[in-house]
CSV table of C-alpha atoms in Angstrom, one decimal:
chain,number,residue,atom,x,y,z
A,1,UNK,CA,0.0,0.0,0.0
A,2,UNK,CA,1.7,3.2,-1.2
A,3,UNK,CA,1.2,6.2,1.0
A,4,UNK,CA,1.2,10.0,0.7
A,5,UNK,CA,3.1,12.1,3.3
A,6,UNK,CA,1.4,11.4,6.6
A,7,UNK,CA,1.5,13.0,10.0
A,8,UNK,CA,0.1,12.6,13.5
A,9,UNK,CA,-3.7,13.2,13.5
A,10,UNK,CA,-4.3,11.9,10.0
A,11,UNK,CA,-7.0,9.4,9.3
A,12,UNK,CA,-5.7,6.4,7.4
A,13,UNK,CA,-6.3,2.9,6.1
A,14,UNK,CA,-3.8,0.5,7.8
A,15,UNK,CA,-3.0,-3.0,6.8
A,16,UNK,CA,-2.2,-5.2,9.8
A,17,UNK,CA,-1.1,-8.7,9.1
A,18,UNK,CA,-3.6,-11.0,7.5
A,19,UNK,CA,-6.5,-8.6,8.1
A,20,UNK,CA,-8.0,-6.4,5.5
A,21,UNK,CA,-7.2,-2.6,5.4
A,22,UNK,CA,-8.9,-1.0,8.4
A,23,UNK,CA,-9.7,2.6,9.3
A,24,UNK,CA,-7.5,4.2,11.9
A,25,UNK,CA,-5.9,7.4,13.2
A,26,UNK,CA,-2.2,8.2,13.5
A,27,UNK,CA,-1.5,9.0,17.1
A,28,UNK,CA,1.6,9.7,19.4
A,29,UNK,CA,2.9,6.5,21.0
A,30,UNK,CA,3.1,6.4,24.8
A,31,UNK,CA,6.4,7.7,26.2
A,32,UNK,CA,7.6,4.3,27.5
A,33,UNK,CA,6.8,2.4,24.3
A,34,UNK,CA,10.1,1.9,22.5
A,35,UNK,CA,10.1,2.6,18.8
A,36,UNK,CA,10.7,-0.5,16.8
A,37,UNK,CA,13.7,-0.5,14.5
A,38,UNK,CA,13.6,-1.1,10.7
A,39,UNK,CA,11.5,0.6,8.1
A,40,UNK,CA,9.7,3.9,8.9
A,41,UNK,CA,6.4,3.4,10.6
A,42,UNK,CA,3.6,5.3,12.4
A,43,UNK,CA,1.7,4.5,15.5
A,44,UNK,CA,-2.0,3.9,14.6
A,45,UNK,CA,-5.2,3.6,16.6
A,46,UNK,CA,-7.7,1.4,14.8
A,47,UNK,CA,-11.4,2.4,15.0
A,48,UNK,CA,-13.9,-0.2,16.2
A,49,UNK,CA,-11.2,-2.3,18.0
A,50,UNK,CA,-9.0,-1.8,21.1
A,51,UNK,CA,-5.8,-2.2,19.2
A,52,UNK,CA,-2.9,0.2,18.6
A,53,UNK,CA,-0.1,-0.8,16.3
A,54,UNK,CA,3.1,0.2,14.7
A,55,UNK,CA,2.4,0.1,11.0
A,56,UNK,CA,4.9,0.5,8.2
A,57,UNK,CA,4.3,3.4,5.9
A,58,UNK,CA,3.9,1.2,2.9
A,59,UNK,CA,0.9,-0.4,4.6
A,60,UNK,CA,-0.8,2.9,5.1
A,61,UNK,CA,-3.2,4.9,2.8
A,62,UNK,CA,-4.9,8.3,3.4
A,63,UNK,CA,-8.5,7.7,4.6
A,64,UNK,CA,-10.6,10.0,2.3
A,65,UNK,CA,-9.0,9.4,-1.1
A,66,UNK,CA,-9.4,5.5,-0.6
A,67,UNK,CA,-12.7,5.4,1.3
A,68,UNK,CA,-14.9,4.2,-1.6
A,69,UNK,CA,-12.3,1.7,-2.7
A,70,UNK,CA,-12.0,0.2,0.7
A,71,UNK,CA,-15.8,0.0,1.3
A,72,UNK,CA,-16.2,-1.9,-2.0
A,73,UNK,CA,-13.7,-4.6,-1.2
A,74,UNK,CA,-14.4,-5.0,2.5
A,75,UNK,CA,-17.6,-6.3,4.0
A,76,UNK,CA,-18.9,-7.4,7.3
A,77,UNK,CA,-20.7,-5.9,10.3
A,78,UNK,CA,-17.6,-5.1,12.3
A,79,UNK,CA,-16.0,-3.3,9.3
A,80,UNK,CA,-19.1,-1.2,8.8
A,81,UNK,CA,-19.2,-0.3,12.5
A,82,UNK,CA,-15.6,0.8,12.2
A,83,UNK,CA,-16.4,3.1,9.2
A,84,UNK,CA,-19.5,4.5,11.0
A,85,UNK,CA,-17.2,5.3,14.0
A,86,UNK,CA,-14.9,7.3,11.7
A,87,UNK,CA,-17.8,9.2,10.3
A,88,UNK,CA,-19.0,10.0,13.8
A,89,UNK,CA,-15.6,11.1,14.9
A,90,UNK,CA,-15.3,13.4,11.8
A,91,UNK,CA,-18.8,14.8,12.5
A,92,UNK,CA,-17.9,15.7,16.1
A,93,UNK,CA,-14.5,17.0,15.1
A,94,UNK,CA,-16.2,19.3,12.5
A,95,UNK,CA,-18.7,20.6,15.1
A,96,UNK,CA,-15.9,21.4,17.6
A,97,UNK,CA,-14.0,23.2,14.8
A,98,UNK,CA,-17.0,25.3,13.9
A,99,UNK,CA,-17.7,26.2,17.5
A,100,UNK,CA,-14.2,27.4,18.1
A,101,UNK,CA,-13.8,29.2,14.8
A,102,UNK,CA,-15.2,32.5,16.0
A,103,UNK,CA,-13.2,32.7,19.2
A,104,UNK,CA,-9.8,31.5,18.2
A,105,UNK,CA,-7.1,33.2,16.1
A,106,UNK,CA,-5.3,31.4,13.3
A,107,UNK,CA,-2.3,31.0,15.6
A,108,UNK,CA,-4.5,29.6,18.4
A,109,UNK,CA,-5.9,27.0,15.9
A,110,UNK,CA,-2.6,25.4,15.6
A,111,UNK,CA,-2.6,24.2,19.2
A,112,UNK,CA,-4.6,21.0,19.7
A,113,UNK,CA,-6.6,20.3,22.8
A,114,UNK,CA,-8.7,17.3,23.6
A,115,UNK,CA,-11.5,17.2,26.2
A,116,UNK,CA,-11.2,13.8,27.9
A,117,UNK,CA,-14.3,12.9,29.9
A,118,UNK,CA,-13.8,12.9,33.6
A,119,UNK,CA,-10.5,14.7,33.5
A,120,UNK,CA,-9.8,17.3,36.2
A,121,UNK,CA,-8.5,19.9,33.6
A,122,UNK,CA,-10.7,19.5,30.6
A,123,UNK,CA,-9.0,22.3,28.8
A,124,UNK,CA,-5.6,21.1,29.2
A,125,UNK,CA,-3.5,21.0,26.0
A,126,UNK,CA,-2.3,17.7,24.7
A,127,UNK,CA,1.2,17.5,23.5
A,128,UNK,CA,1.5,15.8,20.0
A,129,UNK,CA,5.0,15.2,18.9
A,130,UNK,CA,5.6,14.8,15.2
A,131,UNK,CA,8.9,12.9,14.7
A,132,UNK,CA,9.9,12.9,11.1
A,133,UNK,CA,13.0,10.8,11.9
A,134,UNK,CA,11.3,7.7,13.3
A,135,UNK,CA,13.5,4.6,13.6
A,136,UNK,CA,13.0,1.9,11.0
A,137,UNK,CA,11.2,-1.3,11.7
A,138,UNK,CA,13.2,-4.6,12.0
A,139,UNK,CA,11.6,-7.3,10.1
A,140,UNK,CA,11.2,-9.4,13.3
A,141,UNK,CA,9.9,-6.5,15.4
A,142,UNK,CA,7.5,-4.9,12.9
A,143,UNK,CA,4.4,-4.5,14.9
A,144,UNK,CA,3.5,-4.0,18.5
A,145,UNK,CA,-0.1,-4.1,19.7
A,146,UNK,CA,-1.4,-2.1,22.7
A,147,UNK,CA,-4.7,-2.6,24.4
A,148,UNK,CA,-6.6,0.7,24.7
A,149,UNK,CA,-8.6,1.6,27.8
A,150,UNK,CA,-11.8,-0.1,27.2
A,151,UNK,CA,-15.2,1.7,27.0
A,152,UNK,CA,-18.7,0.4,26.3
A,153,UNK,CA,-18.8,-1.9,23.4
A,154,UNK,CA,-22.1,-0.2,22.4
A,155,UNK,CA,-21.1,3.5,22.8
A,156,UNK,CA,-19.8,5.3,19.7
A,157,UNK,CA,-16.2,4.3,19.3
A,158,UNK,CA,-15.2,8.0,19.0
A,159,UNK,CA,-15.9,8.3,22.7
A,160,UNK,CA,-13.2,5.7,23.4
A,161,UNK,CA,-10.6,7.4,21.2
A,162,UNK,CA,-8.5,9.4,23.6
A,163,UNK,CA,-5.4,11.4,22.4
A,164,UNK,CA,-2.6,10.5,24.7
A,165,UNK,CA,-1.8,13.1,27.4
A,166,UNK,CA,1.7,14.0,28.5
A,167,UNK,CA,1.2,12.3,31.8
A,168,UNK,CA,-0.7,9.3,30.7
A,169,UNK,CA,1.0,5.9,31.4
A,170,UNK,CA,0.8,3.2,28.8
A,171,UNK,CA,-1.2,0.0,29.2
A,172,UNK,CA,0.2,-3.4,28.7
A,173,UNK,CA,2.1,-4.1,25.5
A,174,UNK,CA,1.6,-7.4,23.6
A,175,UNK,CA,4.1,-8.2,20.9
A,176,UNK,CA,2.4,-9.4,17.8
A,177,UNK,CA,3.2,-12.8,16.5
A,178,UNK,CA,4.8,-13.6,13.1
A,179,UNK,CA,1.4,-13.3,11.4
A,180,UNK,CA,1.3,-9.6,11.9
A,181,UNK,CA,5.0,-9.1,11.2
A,182,UNK,CA,5.0,-10.9,7.9
A,183,UNK,CA,1.6,-9.5,6.8
A,184,UNK,CA,0.3,-12.9,5.5
A,185,UNK,CA,0.2,-16.6,6.2
A,186,UNK,CA,1.7,-19.3,4.1
A,187,UNK,CA,-0.5,-22.3,4.8
A,188,UNK,CA,1.1,-25.6,5.5
A,189,UNK,CA,1.0,-28.2,2.7
A,190,UNK,CA,0.0,-30.8,5.4
A,191,UNK,CA,-3.6,-32.0,5.3
A,192,UNK,CA,-5.6,-30.7,8.3
A,193,UNK,CA,-8.4,-32.5,10.1
A,194,UNK,CA,-10.8,-30.9,12.6
A,195,UNK,CA,-13.2,-32.7,14.9
A,196,UNK,CA,-15.8,-30.6,16.8
A,197,UNK,CA,-17.6,-27.6,15.3
A,198,UNK,CA,-19.0,-25.9,18.4
A,199,UNK,CA,-18.7,-22.2,19.5
A,200,UNK,CA,-14.9,-22.3,19.4
A,201,UNK,CA,-14.3,-24.9,16.7
A,202,UNK,CA,-16.5,-23.2,14.1
A,203,UNK,CA,-14.5,-20.0,14.1
A,204,UNK,CA,-11.2,-21.8,14.1
A,205,UNK,CA,-12.2,-23.9,11.0
A,206,UNK,CA,-13.5,-20.8,9.2
A,207,UNK,CA,-10.1,-19.1,9.7
A,208,UNK,CA,-8.1,-22.1,8.7
A,209,UNK,CA,-10.1,-22.2,5.4
A,210,UNK,CA,-9.8,-18.4,4.9
A,211,UNK,CA,-6.0,-18.7,5.1
A,212,UNK,CA,-5.8,-21.5,2.5
A,213,UNK,CA,-5.5,-24.6,4.6
A,214,UNK,CA,-6.9,-27.9,3.2
A,215,UNK,CA,-9.3,-29.0,6.0
A,216,UNK,CA,-11.4,-32.2,6.5
A,217,UNK,CA,-14.1,-31.7,9.1
A,218,UNK,CA,-16.3,-34.0,11.3
A,219,UNK,CA,-18.9,-33.2,13.9
A,220,UNK,CA,-21.1,-35.3,16.0
A,221,UNK,CA,-24.1,-33.4,14.6
A,222,UNK,CA,-23.3,-33.8,10.8
A,223,UNK,CA,-25.5,-30.8,9.7
A,224,UNK,CA,-22.9,-28.4,11.3
A,225,UNK,CA,-20.5,-29.5,8.6
A,226,UNK,CA,-22.6,-28.2,5.7
A,227,UNK,CA,-21.6,-24.6,5.9
A,228,UNK,CA,-17.8,-25.5,6.0
A,229,UNK,CA,-18.2,-27.9,3.1
A,230,UNK,CA,-19.7,-24.9,1.1
A,231,UNK,CA,-16.6,-22.9,2.1
A,232,UNK,CA,-14.3,-25.6,0.7
A,233,UNK,CA,-13.8,-28.1,3.6
A,234,UNK,CA,-13.9,-31.8,3.0
A,235,UNK,CA,-16.2,-34.1,4.9
A,236,UNK,CA,-15.0,-37.0,7.1
A,237,UNK,CA,-17.5,-39.7,8.0
A,238,UNK,CA,-15.9,-40.7,11.3
A,239,UNK,CA,-13.1,-39.4,13.5
A,240,UNK,CA,-11.0,-42.5,12.5
A,241,UNK,CA,-11.4,-41.6,8.8
A,242,UNK,CA,-10.4,-38.0,9.3
A,243,UNK,CA,-7.2,-39.0,11.1
A,244,UNK,CA,-6.4,-41.5,8.5
A,245,UNK,CA,-6.9,-38.9,5.7
A,246,UNK,CA,-5.0,-36.1,7.4
A,247,UNK,CA,-1.5,-35.4,8.6
A,248,UNK,CA,-2.5,-33.2,11.6
A,249,UNK,CA,-5.9,-33.6,13.3
A,250,UNK,CA,-7.2,-31.1,15.8
A,251,UNK,CA,-10.0,-31.8,18.3
A,252,UNK,CA,-12.1,-29.2,20.2
A,253,UNK,CA,-14.9,-30.7,22.2
A,254,UNK,CA,-16.8,-29.9,25.5
A,255,UNK,CA,-15.3,-31.8,28.3
A,256,UNK,CA,-13.0,-34.7,29.4
A,257,UNK,CA,-15.6,-37.4,28.7
A,258,UNK,CA,-16.2,-36.1,25.2
A,259,UNK,CA,-12.4,-35.9,24.6
A,260,UNK,CA,-11.9,-39.5,25.7
A,261,UNK,CA,-14.9,-40.8,23.7
A,262,UNK,CA,-13.6,-39.1,20.6
A,263,UNK,CA,-10.3,-40.9,20.8
A,264,UNK,CA,-11.2,-44.3,22.4
A,265,UNK,CA,-14.8,-44.8,21.2
A,266,UNK,CA,-16.1,-46.7,18.2
A,267,UNK,CA,-14.6,-45.4,14.9
A,268,UNK,CA,-12.6,-43.1,17.2
A,269,UNK,CA,-9.3,-41.3,16.6
A,270,UNK,CA,-7.2,-44.2,17.8
A,271,UNK,CA,-8.4,-46.4,15.1
A,272,UNK,CA,-7.0,-44.0,12.5
A,273,UNK,CA,-3.7,-43.3,14.1
A,274,UNK,CA,-0.6,-44.5,12.3
A,275,UNK,CA,3.1,-43.8,12.9
A,276,UNK,CA,3.8,-40.1,12.2
A,277,UNK,CA,0.1,-38.9,12.4
A,278,UNK,CA,-0.3,-35.8,14.6
A,279,UNK,CA,-3.2,-35.3,17.0
A,280,UNK,CA,-3.7,-31.9,18.7
A,281,UNK,CA,-6.1,-31.8,21.6
A,282,UNK,CA,-7.6,-28.3,21.9
A,283,UNK,CA,-10.4,-29.1,24.4
A,284,UNK,CA,-10.1,-27.6,27.9
A,285,UNK,CA,-9.8,-30.7,30.1
A,286,UNK,CA,-7.9,-31.9,33.2
A,287,UNK,CA,-4.2,-32.8,33.0
A,288,UNK,CA,-5.0,-36.4,33.8
A,289,UNK,CA,-7.1,-36.7,30.6
A,290,UNK,CA,-4.3,-35.2,28.6
A,291,UNK,CA,-1.8,-37.6,30.0
A,292,UNK,CA,-4.0,-40.5,29.1
A,293,UNK,CA,-4.6,-39.3,25.6
A,294,UNK,CA,-0.9,-38.6,25.0
A,295,UNK,CA,0.0,-42.1,26.1
A,296,UNK,CA,-2.5,-43.9,23.9
A,297,UNK,CA,-1.7,-41.8,20.8
A,298,UNK,CA,2.0,-42.2,21.2
A,299,UNK,CA,1.6,-45.9,21.8
A,300,UNK,CA,0.4,-46.2,18.2
A,301,UNK,CA,3.3,-44.2,16.9
A,302,UNK,CA,1.3,-41.0,16.7
A,303,UNK,CA,2.6,-37.5,17.7
A,304,UNK,CA,0.7,-35.6,20.4
A,305,UNK,CA,0.2,-32.0,21.3
A,306,UNK,CA,-2.3,-30.3,23.6
A,307,UNK,CA,-3.3,-26.8,22.5
A,308,UNK,CA,-6.3,-25.4,24.5
A,309,UNK,CA,-7.4,-22.0,23.6
A,310,UNK,CA,-8.1,-18.9,25.8
A,311,UNK,CA,-10.9,-16.8,24.4
A,312,UNK,CA,-14.5,-16.7,23.3
A,313,UNK,CA,-16.7,-17.3,20.3
A,314,UNK,CA,-16.1,-13.7,19.1
A,315,UNK,CA,-12.3,-14.1,19.5
A,316,UNK,CA,-12.4,-17.4,17.7
A,317,UNK,CA,-14.3,-15.9,14.8
A,318,UNK,CA,-11.8,-13.0,14.7
A,319,UNK,CA,-8.8,-15.3,14.7
A,320,UNK,CA,-7.6,-13.7,18.0
A,321,UNK,CA,-7.4,-16.6,20.4
A,322,UNK,CA,-4.5,-17.2,22.7
A,323,UNK,CA,-3.1,-20.8,22.3
A,324,UNK,CA,-1.4,-22.7,25.1
A,325,UNK,CA,0.5,-25.6,23.8
A,326,UNK,CA,2.5,-28.5,25.4
A,327,UNK,CA,3.7,-31.9,24.2
A,328,UNK,CA,5.7,-32.7,21.1
A,329,UNK,CA,7.6,-29.6,20.1
A,330,UNK,CA,7.9,-30.6,16.5
A,331,UNK,CA,4.1,-30.9,16.2
A,332,UNK,CA,4.0,-27.4,17.6
A,333,UNK,CA,6.2,-26.2,14.9
A,334,UNK,CA,4.3,-28.1,12.2
A,335,UNK,CA,1.1,-26.3,13.4
A,336,UNK,CA,2.7,-22.8,13.1
A,337,UNK,CA,0.5,-21.7,10.1
A,338,UNK,CA,-2.6,-23.1,11.7
A,339,UNK,CA,-2.0,-21.3,15.0
A,340,UNK,CA,-1.3,-18.1,13.2
A,341,UNK,CA,-4.7,-18.4,11.4
A,342,UNK,CA,-6.6,-19.1,14.5
A,343,UNK,CA,-4.9,-17.0,17.2
A,344,UNK,CA,-3.0,-13.8,17.9
A,345,UNK,CA,-0.2,-15.6,19.8
A,346,UNK,CA,0.8,-18.9,21.2
A,347,UNK,CA,2.9,-20.3,24.0
A,348,UNK,CA,4.8,-23.5,24.3
A,349,UNK,CA,4.7,-24.7,27.9
A,350,UNK,CA,6.7,-28.0,27.8
A,351,UNK,CA,5.4,-31.4,28.8
A,352,UNK,CA,1.9,-32.7,28.2
A,353,UNK,CA,-0.5,-31.5,30.9
A,354,UNK,CA,1.2,-28.2,31.5
A,355,UNK,CA,-1.2,-26.4,29.1
A,356,UNK,CA,-4.2,-28.0,30.7
A,357,UNK,CA,-3.1,-26.8,34.1
A,358,UNK,CA,-2.5,-23.3,32.9
A,359,UNK,CA,-5.8,-23.1,31.0
A,360,UNK,CA,-7.7,-24.3,34.1
A,361,UNK,CA,-6.1,-21.7,36.3
A,362,UNK,CA,-6.9,-18.9,33.7
A,363,UNK,CA,-10.5,-20.0,33.5
A,364,UNK,CA,-10.8,-20.4,37.3
A,365,UNK,CA,-9.7,-16.8,37.6
A,366,UNK,CA,-12.1,-15.6,34.8
A,367,UNK,CA,-15.1,-17.6,36.2
A,368,UNK,CA,-14.5,-16.3,39.7
A,369,UNK,CA,-14.3,-12.7,38.4
A,370,UNK,CA,-17.5,-13.1,36.4
A,371,UNK,CA,-19.3,-14.3,39.5
A,372,UNK,CA,-18.0,-11.3,41.5
A,373,UNK,CA,-19.1,-8.9,38.7
A,374,UNK,CA,-22.6,-10.3,38.8
A,375,UNK,CA,-22.6,-10.1,42.7
A,376,UNK,CA,-21.6,-6.4,42.5
A,377,UNK,CA,-24.3,-5.6,40.0
A,378,UNK,CA,-27.0,-7.1,42.0
A,379,UNK,CA,-25.7,-5.6,45.3
A,380,UNK,CA,-25.8,-2.2,43.6
A,381,UNK,CA,-29.4,-2.7,42.5
A,382,UNK,CA,-30.4,-4.0,45.9
A,383,UNK,CA,-29.0,-0.9,47.7
A,384,UNK,CA,-30.6,1.5,45.3
A,385,UNK,CA,-27.5,2.3,43.2
A,386,UNK,CA,-27.4,2.6,39.4
A,387,UNK,CA,-26.0,-0.5,37.8
A,388,UNK,CA,-24.9,1.6,34.8
A,389,UNK,CA,-23.1,4.1,37.0
A,390,UNK,CA,-21.4,1.2,38.8
A,391,UNK,CA,-20.2,-0.1,35.4
A,392,UNK,CA,-19.1,3.3,34.2
A,393,UNK,CA,-17.0,3.7,37.4
A,394,UNK,CA,-15.4,0.3,37.0
A,395,UNK,CA,-14.6,1.1,33.4
A,396,UNK,CA,-12.6,4.1,34.5
A,397,UNK,CA,-10.6,2.3,37.1
A,398,UNK,CA,-7.9,-0.3,37.3
A,399,UNK,CA,-10.1,-3.2,36.6
A,400,UNK,CA,-11.3,-1.9,33.2
A,401,UNK,CA,-11.2,-4.5,30.5
A,402,UNK,CA,-13.1,-5.5,27.4
A,403,UNK,CA,-14.3,-8.6,29.2
A,404,UNK,CA,-15.7,-6.5,32.1
A,405,UNK,CA,-17.5,-4.1,29.8
A,406,UNK,CA,-18.9,-6.7,27.4
A,407,UNK,CA,-20.2,-9.0,30.2
A,408,UNK,CA,-21.8,-6.1,32.1
A,409,UNK,CA,-23.4,-4.8,29.0
A,410,UNK,CA,-24.8,-8.3,28.3
A,411,UNK,CA,-26.3,-8.4,31.8
A,412,UNK,CA,-27.8,-4.8,31.6
A,413,UNK,CA,-29.4,-5.6,28.2
A,414,UNK,CA,-30.5,-9.1,29.3
A,415,UNK,CA,-28.6,-10.5,26.4
A,416,UNK,CA,-27.2,-14.0,27.4
A,417,UNK,CA,-26.5,-15.4,23.9
A,418,UNK,CA,-23.5,-17.7,24.5
A,419,UNK,CA,-20.1,-16.5,23.8
A,420,UNK,CA,-18.7,-18.9,26.3
A,421,UNK,CA,-21.2,-21.4,27.7
A,422,UNK,CA,-22.0,-21.1,31.4
A,423,UNK,CA,-21.9,-24.9,31.8
A,424,UNK,CA,-18.3,-25.0,30.4
A,425,UNK,CA,-17.0,-22.3,32.7
A,426,UNK,CA,-18.5,-24.3,35.7
A,427,UNK,CA,-16.9,-27.4,34.4
A,428,UNK,CA,-13.5,-25.5,34.3
A,429,UNK,CA,-14.1,-24.3,37.8
A,430,UNK,CA,-14.9,-27.8,39.0
A,431,UNK,CA,-11.7,-29.2,37.3
A,432,UNK,CA,-9.5,-26.4,38.7
A,433,UNK,CA,-10.8,-27.1,42.2
A,434,UNK,CA,-10.0,-30.8,41.8
A,435,UNK,CA,-6.5,-29.9,40.5
A,436,UNK,CA,-6.0,-27.8,43.7
A,437,UNK,CA,-7.1,-30.7,45.8
A,438,UNK,CA,-4.6,-33.0,44.0
A,439,UNK,CA,-1.7,-30.8,45.3
A,440,UNK,CA,-3.3,-29.9,48.6
A,441,UNK,CA,-3.7,-26.2,47.6
A,442,UNK,CA,-6.7,-24.2,48.8
A,443,UNK,CA,-9.1,-22.7,46.2
A,444,UNK,CA,-11.8,-21.1,48.4
A,445,UNK,CA,-12.7,-18.3,45.9
A,446,UNK,CA,-13.2,-20.7,43.1
A,447,UNK,CA,-15.2,-23.1,45.3
A,448,UNK,CA,-17.6,-20.2,46.2
A,449,UNK,CA,-17.9,-19.1,42.6
A,450,UNK,CA,-18.5,-22.8,41.6
A,451,UNK,CA,-21.6,-23.0,43.9
A,452,UNK,CA,-23.1,-19.9,42.3
A,453,UNK,CA,-22.6,-21.3,38.8
A,454,UNK,CA,-24.2,-24.6,40.0
A,455,UNK,CA,-27.2,-22.5,41.2
A,456,UNK,CA,-27.4,-20.9,37.8
A,457,UNK,CA,-27.4,-24.3,36.1
A,458,UNK,CA,-30.3,-25.3,38.3
A,459,UNK,CA,-32.1,-22.3,36.9
A,460,UNK,CA,-31.6,-23.7,33.3
A,461,UNK,CA,-28.8,-21.3,32.4
A,462,UNK,CA,-26.4,-24.0,31.3
A,463,UNK,CA,-26.6,-23.2,27.6
A,464,UNK,CA,-26.5,-19.4,28.1
A,465,UNK,CA,-23.4,-17.2,28.3
A,466,UNK,CA,-21.4,-17.3,31.4
A,467,UNK,CA,-22.6,-13.8,32.2
A,468,UNK,CA,-26.0,-15.5,33.0
A,469,UNK,CA,-24.5,-16.3,36.4
A,470,UNK,CA,-26.2,-13.0,37.2
A,471,UNK,CA,-29.5,-14.8,37.3
A,472,UNK,CA,-28.4,-16.9,40.2
A,473,UNK,CA,-28.4,-13.8,42.4
A,474,UNK,CA,-31.8,-12.6,41.4
A,475,UNK,CA,-33.9,-15.8,41.8
């Protein structure tokens, strides 16, 4: 993407990794964010997302001249929301400019101020530094992503775009994986199998296909395969057939029993395993199940990797999962292009079982946090406090996160469409508590949260989103 001369404050189309060009704004990077070395780049805030990124100049285009072109080639609800956010931003900027025109001299117009909601000094000028001699990007450090302070997922995105103030500290920095650095994925020439097309598996398979992988699918409910067949996937009649047809087979199912049945049951994975075949277990299960599956797969000459994923249905659809892997390192390397297609980053954690342990700990914390959020919302209501104000205050504090905002919005709107099933987070809590018991480690917070989720399940909330734990407090 060739680019005209750009500067801080310009609206642009930025190309990040495998994603289509996306609308954004060039902003000043935080003080403590080191400039990557290599080709010249600008720090861009993307509209409709929470990402900042260093983008190479050749991957940038001015917004207005290329608007019609980009709208024609890019589709999708999220893309349209991002474009709408830009237009809302422009509309507000124009209104502010007109309001200040009569009172400011031409010299005063050159200074930029930003009114940030809730700030003690709303008229305080914001320092924007234009550095024409930015260091170049190194090919291995081409992009850094930064999570923005989250706001409501439903409010206009322009309300969440904050020009960085001189004394604002940066939030956590997540280095992008090689997908974003290279700008594209070269799909493996290995044949890929995928077993399980639930909330997580469906998004994963869709992204594998989009990135050019040859995928054979199987699901217990065969009708779920139809959409993916239309997208170019092949159909496997049984798990054993998929494994026998493919070099690497992934599995993503609901719980330990389902994972075992898939491998050990009639026409199961084990019947299709031959020396050199790779099996990757992506389900969130206990370490004992992983150890058992690893042993039976390798006993037939197969190669085993566990790779549970941290995220939700939306993150799965967006290809932004976090992958935790453990087991055969060579399988992990063979899965490189697959992991790039389905996730934003991956970790290799050593021996089989380590990824399961880490995933259960993560989900234990997340599940306990969700139960606490629900408890706070209901206590606010019970004491006559505004639940929306409670949320607004939380989102301005240290606990602010996309997770917090989205789940609270779900609750306030009564929208419990599953993004991560309540029954599955309860399962993860139960497994985490059992894991704590196995090493004589107390898990009292998780145990208390688990009881609340069990109450929610008794109220027929199992197949709703985990945020439906809220209903356990109001019934």
